[in-house]
Rosetta silent file (secondary structure, phi, psi, omega in degrees, C-alpha in Angstrom):
SEQUENCE: MTIPSFGLKDLIEAGVHFGHKTQRWNPKMEKYIHSTRENVHIIDLTQTVGLLNEALNKINDVASKGGKILFVSTKKQASKRIAELATDTNHYYVNHRWLGGMLTNWSTITNSIKKMKDLEISKSNPNNEFTKKEVLQMERQHQKLMMSLFGISEMKKAPDLIFIIDTKLEHKAVAEAKNLNIPVIGIVDTNADPEVIDFPIPGNDDSRRSINLYCDLIHKTIESSKQEIVFEEKKVTEVPEQKNIVDDSNDTVKVDSKDSDISGDTK
SCORE:     score description
SCORE:     0.000 S_00000001
   1 L     0.000  128.382 -169.773  -63.146   12.172   51.939 S_00000001
   2 L  -136.889  105.443  164.811  -63.781   11.590   48.212 S_00000001
   3 L   -84.558  123.227  176.173  -61.848    8.701   46.509 S_00000001
   4 L   -58.153  130.917 -179.910  -61.858    8.706   42.613 S_00000001
   5 L   -54.732  135.911  167.948  -64.273    6.459   41.049 S_00000001
   6 L  -163.476  152.231 -172.900  -63.050    3.385   38.920 S_00000001
   7 L  -137.779 -151.475 -171.195  -64.159   -0.027   38.119 S_00000001
   8 H   -82.241  -25.804  178.809  -63.028   -3.126   36.331 S_00000001
   9 H   -75.916  -27.724  172.108  -63.522   -1.743   32.850 S_00000001
  10 H   -61.656  -45.185  172.165  -61.161    1.272   33.464 S_00000001
  11 H   -57.213  -46.000  175.116  -58.457   -1.492   34.637 S_00000001
  12 H   -56.585  -39.848 -172.252  -59.168   -3.775   31.614 S_00000001
  13 H   -76.362  -19.912  178.977  -58.769   -0.752   29.125 S_00000001
  14 H   -89.499  -14.097  176.946  -55.567    0.106   30.821 S_00000001
  15 L    79.411   41.710 -177.232  -54.351   -3.330   30.641 S_00000001
  16 L   -80.656  -27.666 -161.963  -53.805   -3.758   34.441 S_00000001
  17 L   -92.743    2.289 -179.687  -54.652   -7.281   34.286 S_00000001
  18 E   -83.164  118.288  164.016  -51.636   -8.536   31.997 S_00000001
  19 E   -89.904 -165.475  167.071  -48.863  -10.206   34.243 S_00000001
  20 E   -85.006  173.657 -179.099  -45.571  -11.608   33.025 S_00000001
  21 E   -62.090  160.052  177.323  -44.918  -15.044   31.351 S_00000001
  22 H   -60.491  -24.863 -172.495  -45.484  -18.032   33.412 S_00000001
  23 H   -83.633  -21.887 -178.431  -41.986  -18.818   33.606 S_00000001
  24 H   -96.176    7.971 -169.682  -41.065  -15.499   35.328 S_00000001
  25 L   -65.469  139.131  152.787  -43.735  -15.923   38.123 S_00000001
  26 L   -89.463  123.752  170.318  -43.368  -15.503   41.979 S_00000001
  27 H   -40.747  -26.775 -177.725  -45.165  -18.206   43.594 S_00000001
  28 H   -85.985   -0.860  169.518  -46.352  -15.915   46.319 S_00000001
  29 H   -80.258    2.130 -157.576  -48.401  -14.032   43.889 S_00000001
  30 H   -59.408  -34.702 -175.118  -50.378  -17.262   43.087 S_00000001
  31 H   -66.094   -9.738 -179.090  -53.546  -15.868   45.251 S_00000001
  32 H   -99.755  -13.800 -172.571  -53.788  -12.896   42.872 S_00000001
  33 E   -96.796  136.767 -168.829  -53.697  -14.774   39.720 S_00000001
  34 E   -98.421  -33.759 -174.388  -57.115  -15.467   38.050 S_00000001
  35 E  -167.841 -175.738 -177.670  -55.937  -17.531   35.043 S_00000001
  36 E  -129.199  144.006  176.136  -53.107  -18.064   32.265 S_00000001
  37 E  -136.622  114.319  175.240  -53.530  -16.956   28.505 S_00000001
  38 L    42.062   64.385  167.235  -50.790  -17.959   25.967 S_00000001
  39 L    57.786   22.199  175.480  -48.172  -18.508   28.631 S_00000001
  40 E  -121.533  126.701  171.967  -49.136  -14.982   30.367 S_00000001
  41 E   -76.914  149.182 -174.211  -50.642  -14.773   33.726 S_00000001
  42 E  -111.188  108.430 -179.805  -53.916  -13.011   34.024 S_00000001
  43 E   -73.163  145.217 -173.690  -54.035  -10.955   37.133 S_00000001
  44 L   -87.952  103.147  173.293  -57.405  -11.157   39.166 S_00000001
  45 L   -66.362  -16.579  169.309  -58.845   -7.596   38.983 S_00000001
  46 H   -67.487  -30.673  176.777  -61.592   -8.095   41.477 S_00000001
  47 H   -94.741  -12.603 -179.341  -58.875   -8.033   44.196 S_00000001
  48 H   -79.137  -31.654  179.853  -57.000   -5.445   42.430 S_00000001
  49 H   -71.819  -57.504 -171.711  -60.136   -2.947   42.821 S_00000001
  50 H   -65.777  -31.771  171.018  -60.194   -3.419   46.376 S_00000001
  51 H   -62.482  -47.872  177.178  -56.661   -3.355   47.089 S_00000001
  52 H   -65.014  -30.996  176.709  -56.371   -0.071   45.066 S_00000001
  53 H   -60.455  -49.056  174.796  -59.181    1.361   46.976 S_00000001
  54 H   -53.956  -44.769 -179.392  -57.417    0.644   50.008 S_00000001
  55 H   -71.064  -36.702  171.580  -54.172    2.175   49.063 S_00000001
  56 H   -66.158  -34.293  176.350  -55.932    5.452   47.835 S_00000001
  57 H   -69.851  -26.633  174.116  -57.566    5.745   51.224 S_00000001
  58 H   -74.621  -42.575 -168.752  -54.035    5.397   52.802 S_00000001
  59 H   -66.365  -51.750 -177.907  -52.851    8.088   50.440 S_00000001
  60 H   -61.847  -43.068  171.344  -55.696   10.401   51.103 S_00000001
  61 H   -49.349  -53.522 -174.332  -55.196    9.857   55.082 S_00000001
  62 H   -73.654  -41.998 -178.431  -51.663   10.916   54.921 S_00000001
  63 H   -68.228  -28.857 -178.528  -52.128   13.750   52.483 S_00000001
  64 H   -73.773  -33.432 -174.024  -55.208   15.291   54.319 S_00000001
  65 L   -93.857   15.952  176.255  -52.853   15.479   57.440 S_00000001
  66 L    67.392   28.816 -177.002  -50.107   17.342   55.579 S_00000001
  67 L   -83.134  160.482  176.964  -47.822   14.030   55.571 S_00000001
  68 L   -99.702  136.277 -178.406  -45.160   13.739   52.581 S_00000001
  69 E  -121.885  145.974 -176.522  -45.156   10.793   49.895 S_00000001
  70 E  -112.574  115.679  166.333  -42.096    9.814   48.245 S_00000001
  71 E   -88.973  118.007  174.798  -42.630    8.468   44.619 S_00000001
  72 E  -112.411  122.400  171.968  -40.383    5.799   43.334 S_00000001
  73 L  -166.437  107.592  176.056  -39.856    4.278   39.903 S_00000001
  74 L   -98.631    6.104  173.740  -36.667    4.555   37.772 S_00000001
  75 L   -67.500  151.816 -161.556  -38.011    2.288   35.027 S_00000001
  76 H   -69.475  -41.629 -178.041  -38.008    4.094   31.712 S_00000001
  77 H   -56.272  -39.134 -154.020  -41.973    3.520   31.349 S_00000001
  78 H  -125.679  -11.908 -173.944  -42.841    5.316   34.533 S_00000001
  79 H   -54.053  -46.351 -164.264  -39.847    7.617   35.450 S_00000001
  80 H   -80.153  -50.727  178.775  -41.151   10.851   33.694 S_00000001
  81 H   -51.766  -33.328  179.013  -44.748   10.172   34.939 S_00000001
  82 H   -65.428  -43.321 -171.913  -43.628    9.719   38.456 S_00000001
  83 H   -60.609  -57.148 -163.655  -41.655   13.235   38.347 S_00000001
  84 H   -53.386  -54.255 -171.686  -44.904   14.922   36.812 S_00000001
  85 H   -60.731  -62.730  169.557  -46.986   13.470   39.529 S_00000001
  86 H   -44.403  -57.275 -170.110  -44.578   14.453   42.729 S_00000001
  87 H   -52.928  -62.397 -171.874  -44.121   17.783   40.962 S_00000001
  88 H   -64.389  -22.451 -177.962  -47.927   18.695   40.425 S_00000001
  89 H  -125.063   23.510  170.526  -48.799   17.592   43.819 S_00000001
  90 L    53.150   60.237  175.452  -45.906   18.952   45.753 S_00000001
  91 L  -135.132 -165.427 -167.336  -44.471   15.755   47.095 S_00000001
  92 E  -113.058  166.103 -176.457  -40.969   13.967   46.296 S_00000001
  93 E  -167.010  141.972  177.044  -39.757   11.577   43.911 S_00000001
  94 E  -122.677  132.133 -171.644  -36.834    9.303   42.730 S_00000001
  95 L  -142.247    7.840  179.120  -36.973    8.440   39.092 S_00000001
  96 L  -111.779  -77.479 -178.337  -33.330    7.842   38.073 S_00000001
  97 L  -141.626  139.428  172.892  -31.184    5.602   40.472 S_00000001
  98 L   -93.507  133.112  178.177  -31.991    4.730   43.960 S_00000001
  99 L   -97.221  135.088  176.453  -28.588    5.434   45.837 S_00000001
 100 L   -57.896  124.588  178.204  -27.812    3.008   48.650 S_00000001
 101 L    91.174   21.506 -170.612  -28.732    4.587   51.936 S_00000001
 102 L   -76.399  -20.410  162.619  -30.855    7.240   50.478 S_00000001
 103 L  -106.860  -34.222 -169.813  -33.296    6.782   53.532 S_00000001
 104 L   -82.129  -34.253 -174.596  -31.242    4.952   56.045 S_00000001
 105 L  -110.190   44.457 -164.412  -28.045    7.123   55.529 S_00000001
 106 H   -55.764  -36.535  179.225  -29.800   10.480   55.327 S_00000001
 107 H   -57.641  -50.295  177.782  -26.835   12.622   56.632 S_00000001
 108 H   -72.109  -19.037  164.228  -24.812   11.597   53.585 S_00000001
 109 H   -72.187  -34.139  168.714  -27.592   12.149   51.274 S_00000001
 110 H   -69.111  -43.464  179.903  -27.952   15.593   52.724 S_00000001
 111 H   -64.068  -27.384 -178.573  -24.338   16.426   52.290 S_00000001
 112 H   -79.028  -28.427  173.936  -24.688   15.428   48.626 S_00000001
 113 H   -79.932  -27.791  176.370  -27.703   17.727   48.061 S_00000001
 114 H   -62.261  -61.586 -166.942  -25.702   20.640   49.758 S_00000001
 115 H   -60.444  -23.856  175.308  -23.014   20.014   47.244 S_00000001
 116 H   -60.632  -54.404 -175.941  -25.475   19.892   44.391 S_00000001
 117 H   -60.744  -30.169 -178.798  -26.809   23.089   45.394 S_00000001
 118 H   -75.259  -38.195  176.568  -23.360   24.648   45.858 S_00000001
 119 H   -68.317  -41.007 -175.532  -22.170   23.506   42.398 S_00000001
 120 H   -71.154  -23.798  173.519  -25.111   25.049   40.833 S_00000001
 121 H   -64.585  -65.726 -167.993  -24.357   28.581   42.697 S_00000001
 122 H   -58.755  -55.126 -179.916  -20.730   28.232   41.776 S_00000001
 123 H   -70.725  -17.641  172.778  -21.050   27.315   37.828 S_00000001
 124 H   -74.799  -25.117 -173.157  -23.774   30.077   37.723 S_00000001
 125 L   -68.534  119.427  177.680  -21.481   32.787   39.235 S_00000001
 126 L   -81.412   -3.152  173.467  -20.292   34.893   36.379 S_00000001
 127 L  -103.838   23.103 -169.127  -17.681   36.026   38.476 S_00000001
 128 L   -75.631  160.184 -169.031  -16.127   32.784   39.252 S_00000001
 129 L  -107.822   21.996 -175.440  -12.287   32.256   38.628 S_00000001
 130 L   -94.414  153.089  163.568  -12.592   28.704   37.243 S_00000001
 131 L   -60.406  159.528 -179.922  -11.353   27.496   33.842 S_00000001
 132 H   -64.451  -28.868 -173.640  -13.479   26.347   31.094 S_00000001
 133 H   -82.011  -39.313 -176.786  -12.455   22.673   31.648 S_00000001
 134 H   -74.460  -32.964  165.693  -13.260   23.000   35.436 S_00000001
 135 H   -52.101  -47.621  171.775  -16.624   24.561   34.573 S_00000001
 136 H   -64.356  -34.074  176.135  -17.381   21.494   32.588 S_00000001
 137 H   -65.335  -30.336 -177.738  -16.349   19.142   35.128 S_00000001
 138 H   -72.517  -51.111 -174.134  -18.602   21.021   37.529 S_00000001
 139 H   -63.988  -25.706 -176.665  -21.609   20.809   35.155 S_00000001
 140 H   -79.831  -37.576  166.462  -21.157   17.356   34.575 S_00000001
 141 H   -65.852  -65.807 -170.818  -21.120   16.528   38.476 S_00000001
 142 H   -48.763  -53.605  175.398  -23.820   18.867   39.038 S_00000001
 143 H   -56.030  -44.649 -179.209  -26.062   16.985   36.432 S_00000001
 144 H   -56.195  -56.633  174.469  -25.125   13.699   37.641 S_00000001
 145 H   -58.112  -42.083 -173.669  -26.300   14.701   41.387 S_00000001
 146 H   -73.214  -19.361 -176.589  -29.496   16.435   40.029 S_00000001
 147 H   -74.595  -35.708  179.208  -30.705   13.362   38.044 S_00000001
 148 H   -87.875  -36.334 -168.769  -30.466   11.218   41.390 S_00000001
 149 H  -124.125   10.619  176.535  -31.402   13.870   44.088 S_00000001
 150 L   -56.694  -41.540 -173.601  -33.183   16.659   42.495 S_00000001
 151 L   -71.705  -25.754  178.485  -36.588   15.105   43.404 S_00000001
 152 L  -110.967   28.947 -165.145  -35.853   14.659   47.090 S_00000001
 153 L   -87.210  -13.129 -172.691  -33.652   18.148   47.330 S_00000001
 154 L  -121.072   10.935  168.936  -36.162   19.728   49.484 S_00000001
 155 L   -58.754  105.329 -171.049  -36.916   16.715   51.732 S_00000001
 156 L  -103.310  -18.331  168.989  -35.965   17.656   55.308 S_00000001
 157 L  -151.361 -173.672  176.937  -36.939   14.301   56.846 S_00000001
 158 L   -52.985  149.875  171.520  -38.131   10.799   56.105 S_00000001
 159 L   -66.067  156.232  167.474  -41.499   10.417   54.177 S_00000001
 160 L   -83.855  -23.804  177.094  -44.558    9.440   55.711 S_00000001
 161 E  -154.546  145.124 -179.269  -45.437    7.210   53.023 S_00000001
 162 E  -114.539  128.921  173.508  -43.726    5.523   49.653 S_00000001
 163 E   -98.556  113.735 -173.354  -45.505    4.838   46.576 S_00000001
 164 E  -130.417  136.150 -169.729  -43.624    2.369   44.254 S_00000001
 165 E  -110.632  126.602 -168.697  -44.015    1.181   40.711 S_00000001
 166 L    55.822   86.399 -171.431  -42.162   -2.218   40.328 S_00000001
 167 L   -66.245  -29.271  178.654  -41.466   -3.427   43.730 S_00000001
 168 L   -69.217  -51.556  166.289  -38.816   -5.889   42.428 S_00000001
 169 L   -56.094  -39.703  179.261  -36.825   -3.540   40.774 S_00000001
 170 L  -110.374   56.061 -166.539  -36.807   -1.188   43.452 S_00000001
 171 H   -84.757  -10.774  157.725  -36.375   -3.610   46.008 S_00000001
 172 H   -43.369  -57.371 -171.587  -33.490   -1.239   47.766 S_00000001
 173 H   -65.396  -39.974  175.250  -36.128    1.266   48.574 S_00000001
 174 H   -61.459  -50.849 -172.821  -38.516   -1.433   49.997 S_00000001
 175 H   -69.905  -28.279  178.839  -35.901   -2.751   52.225 S_00000001
 176 H   -68.816  -48.415 -171.177  -34.787    0.827   53.449 S_00000001
 177 H   -64.148  -46.672  178.724  -38.631    1.707   54.110 S_00000001
 178 H   -58.622  -55.809 -173.744  -39.070   -1.603   56.098 S_00000001
 179 H   -46.807  -33.290  174.789  -36.020   -0.798   58.022 S_00000001
 180 H   -97.287    5.556 -177.261  -37.392    2.827   58.940 S_00000001
 181 L    60.289   36.824 -177.575  -41.174    1.374   59.399 S_00000001
 182 L   -91.917  142.633  177.522  -42.245    3.866   56.579 S_00000001
 183 L   -74.450  132.423 -177.642  -45.590    2.291   55.052 S_00000001
 184 E  -123.239  127.155  173.652  -45.056    1.250   51.193 S_00000001
 185 E   -94.894  125.099  174.659  -47.806    1.226   48.616 S_00000001
 186 E  -129.240  130.417  161.372  -46.656   -1.086   45.601 S_00000001
 187 E   -76.177  117.022  175.538  -47.709   -2.067   42.370 S_00000001
 188 E  -114.441  119.988 -177.358  -46.794   -5.815   42.180 S_00000001
 189 L   -98.277  169.278 -175.454  -46.810   -7.665   39.208 S_00000001
 190 L   -53.525   -1.947 -179.819  -46.552  -11.625   38.899 S_00000001
 191 L  -114.805    9.891 -172.726  -42.959  -11.537   39.354 S_00000001
 192 L  -114.886  177.970 -173.487  -42.832   -9.758   42.519 S_00000001
 193 L  -115.403  103.577 -174.578  -43.242  -10.590   46.371 S_00000001
 194 L   -83.853   11.762 -177.248  -46.327   -8.978   47.881 S_00000001
 195 L   -84.602  -21.846 -171.397  -45.591  -10.019   51.310 S_00000001
 196 L   -96.455   -4.959  179.246  -42.813   -7.253   51.826 S_00000001
 197 L  -115.410  144.233 -175.041  -45.390   -4.509   50.835 S_00000001
 198 L   -67.172  -37.234 -177.029  -47.764   -3.081   53.354 S_00000001
 199 E  -126.049   79.952 -167.416  -50.313   -2.084   50.645 S_00000001
 200 E   -81.900  134.359  173.344  -49.937   -4.155   47.636 S_00000001
 201 E  -120.646   96.125 -171.343  -51.781   -3.594   44.309 S_00000001
 202 E   -61.751  116.064  176.331  -51.606   -6.534   42.125 S_00000001
 203 L  -170.498  169.624  173.459  -51.224   -5.030   38.494 S_00000001
 204 L   -51.978  129.860  168.097  -49.195   -4.445   35.240 S_00000001
 205 L  -123.106   29.327 -179.298  -46.196   -2.456   36.042 S_00000001
 206 L  -111.533  -40.051 -150.769  -44.876   -2.223   32.499 S_00000001
 207 L   -87.049  121.267  179.832  -47.770   -0.832   30.528 S_00000001
 208 H   -60.572  -37.486  177.650  -47.584    2.991   30.095 S_00000001
 209 H   -60.346  -48.606 -174.495  -51.464    2.912   30.067 S_00000001
 210 H   -72.411  -29.223 -176.440  -51.594    1.054   33.439 S_00000001
 211 H   -87.415  -33.417  178.933  -48.956    3.496   35.055 S_00000001
 212 H   -72.776  -35.537  178.429  -50.893    6.511   33.805 S_00000001
 213 H   -51.536  -53.455 -171.366  -54.241    5.007   35.470 S_00000001
 214 H   -60.403  -40.857 -163.431  -52.387    4.533   38.812 S_00000001
 215 H   -71.671  -35.741  174.727  -50.705    8.000   38.574 S_00000001
 216 H   -62.406  -40.638  174.578  -54.184    9.685   37.628 S_00000001
 217 H   -68.690  -36.117 -174.885  -56.003    8.168   40.506 S_00000001
 218 H   -68.246  -57.065 -178.779  -53.438    9.288   43.077 S_00000001
 219 H   -56.353  -26.481  152.687  -53.368   12.684   41.665 S_00000001
 220 H   -44.774  -49.531 -175.456  -57.010   12.838   42.000 S_00000001
 221 H   -71.284  -34.122 -165.402  -56.864   11.458   45.509 S_00000001
 222 H   -87.315  -29.842  178.017  -54.277   13.962   46.617 S_00000001
 223 H   -70.080  -40.445 -172.811  -56.117   17.010   45.111 S_00000001
 224 H   -74.705  -25.486  172.689  -59.394   16.041   46.849 S_00000001
 225 H   -69.241  -32.304  178.325  -57.266   15.772   50.142 S_00000001
 226 H   -61.154  -42.330  178.078  -56.207   19.142   49.689 S_00000001
 227 H   -66.976  -36.449  176.309  -59.827   20.406   49.861 S_00000001
 228 H   -62.452  -44.286  175.537  -60.162   18.512   53.264 S_00000001
 229 H   -66.341  -38.323 -164.358  -57.163   20.374   54.717 S_00000001
 230 H   -60.525  -49.718 -158.770  -58.598   23.741   53.325 S_00000001
 231 H   -72.710  -61.406 -167.128  -62.222   22.710   55.155 S_00000001
 232 H   -59.219  -38.417 -176.576  -60.449   21.838   58.480 S_00000001
 233 H   -67.437  -36.223  176.520  -58.419   25.046   58.529 S_00000001
 234 H   -71.553  -26.602 -175.556  -61.434   27.143   58.166 S_00000001
 235 H   -77.233  -54.946  175.543  -63.377   25.208   60.897 S_00000001
 236 H   -50.991  -32.290  178.754  -60.220   25.728   63.321 S_00000001
 237 H   -87.450  -14.723 -173.619  -60.116   29.534   62.502 S_00000001
 238 L   -73.600  131.480 -174.149  -63.684   30.374   62.646 S_00000001
 239 L  -117.807  158.697  175.988  -64.410   32.653   65.739 S_00000001
 240 L   -69.268  136.814  179.692  -67.752   33.996   67.109 S_00000001
 241 L   -68.877  134.618  173.704  -69.018   37.148   65.536 S_00000001
 242 E  -127.744  145.066 -166.645  -68.978   40.051   68.068 S_00000001
 243 E  -118.771  121.822  178.155  -70.705   43.395   67.848 S_00000001
 244 E   -95.502  115.466  178.667  -69.525   46.433   69.607 S_00000001
 245 E  -105.204  116.987 -170.891  -72.288   48.724   70.753 S_00000001
 246 E  -104.735  124.682 -177.306  -71.471   52.128   72.148 S_00000001
 247 E  -102.987  114.805  174.650  -74.235   53.992   74.405 S_00000001
 248 L   -56.181  -36.114 -159.424  -73.395   57.688   73.885 S_00000001
 249 L   -76.537  -39.631 -176.230  -75.407   58.664   77.013 S_00000001
 250 L  -147.857   25.869  166.289  -73.030   57.147   79.526 S_00000001
 251 L    59.572   44.677  174.561  -70.047   55.881   77.398 S_00000001
 252 E  -100.640  124.888  177.733  -70.918   52.216   78.086 S_00000001
 253 E  -105.320  119.107 -179.494  -69.618   49.597   75.769 S_00000001
 254 E  -102.970  149.964 -166.250  -71.530   46.455   75.242 S_00000001
 255 E  -118.220  108.061  169.323  -70.032   43.248   73.634 S_00000001
 256 E   -93.540  138.434 -153.607  -72.693   40.989   71.953 S_00000001
 257 E  -152.624  141.088  166.834  -71.301   37.566   71.468 S_00000001
 258 L   -62.358  -35.008 -175.624  -72.906   34.170   70.328 S_00000001
 259 L  -111.056   -0.837  175.268  -71.429   32.798   73.246 S_00000001
 260 L  -155.000  166.963 -177.586  -71.374   35.658   75.854 S_00000001
 261 E  -143.071   99.374 -175.826  -72.994   38.991   76.722 S_00000001
 262 E  -118.333  129.026  164.387  -70.440   41.104   78.580 S_00000001
 263 E  -132.700  144.553 -165.684  -70.781   44.830   79.465 S_00000001
 264 E  -155.865  170.037  179.686  -68.806   47.244   81.462 S_00000001
 265 E  -106.862  133.725 -179.692  -68.089   50.818   81.815 S_00000001
 266 L   -92.639  164.384  176.352  -65.073   52.648   80.548 S_00000001
 267 L  -108.158    0.000    0.000  -63.163   55.421   81.818 S_00000001
C-alpha cells in the first residue's frame, strides 16, 4: 500500500488552513480550530494531516478491493474537478444537483436514467418522425437529465464509499448515506458538523487550490491501489510449472511439477 506523501507545507501552500469568518462557525468544529486571524478561523493542520491520511487509507482499502466510490460536490469551485477525478479513476460522481432519493429511492433514479438513455437514442435517430419542436423539447429534457444523472448512469448499486466536498451544502447526500450505512469521507470547513461524517477532514472547502490538492491526493491513491489489484490477480492466477517428458522407448509420459511427480503408461 502506497499513500502519496504530503506535509504541512503542501497544505499551507494550498490554503487548506483558512476557515470561514468567525460569525459563521459551527461550535462542533472548535477542537479543529487552531486560532483566529482577522475574524477568520485558522484550522489546525496538524490534525488535518492525520485525518487526511486516515481518509486516504480508507480510499485505498475500498479501491484495492474493487469497490466503487461516489464523488459529490455541486459547488462551482469543485464540480468540474470532481467530474474529472471520477472519470479518470472510473468511479461515479454527482456535480450538478443532488436529487432527493438519489440513493434511498434508487428504483426511481434508475427509471430516470433509463429515460435519459432512451431520449438519447430517440433524438439521435435520423428516421424518427418527431417535429422540430418535439425534438427540441426532447433535447432540453435530455440535457437536464444528463446534468444530474450522467455521473451515475452506469452505477448498478449503492457505492461502497462517498467522498464529499462541503458537507454542509451536500447535507442531503450525507443524510442518505447515513440512512444506508455508507461510509462518508468529507471535507469539513469551520461551518460544518464533523460529527455526522465518518472520516472528517478539517479543511478549506472553497479554495480551488485546496480542492485540487484533495483531488490530486485521491487520484494518486486510487492509481496506486490499482497496482495492488493487478499484483493480487497475478498471485491468484500463478500455477506451478509443468514439463511433459516423453520416453519414446516405451511411450511413457512423465510429468515433472514443483508440487508433484507423476508418471503413468499411455495406451
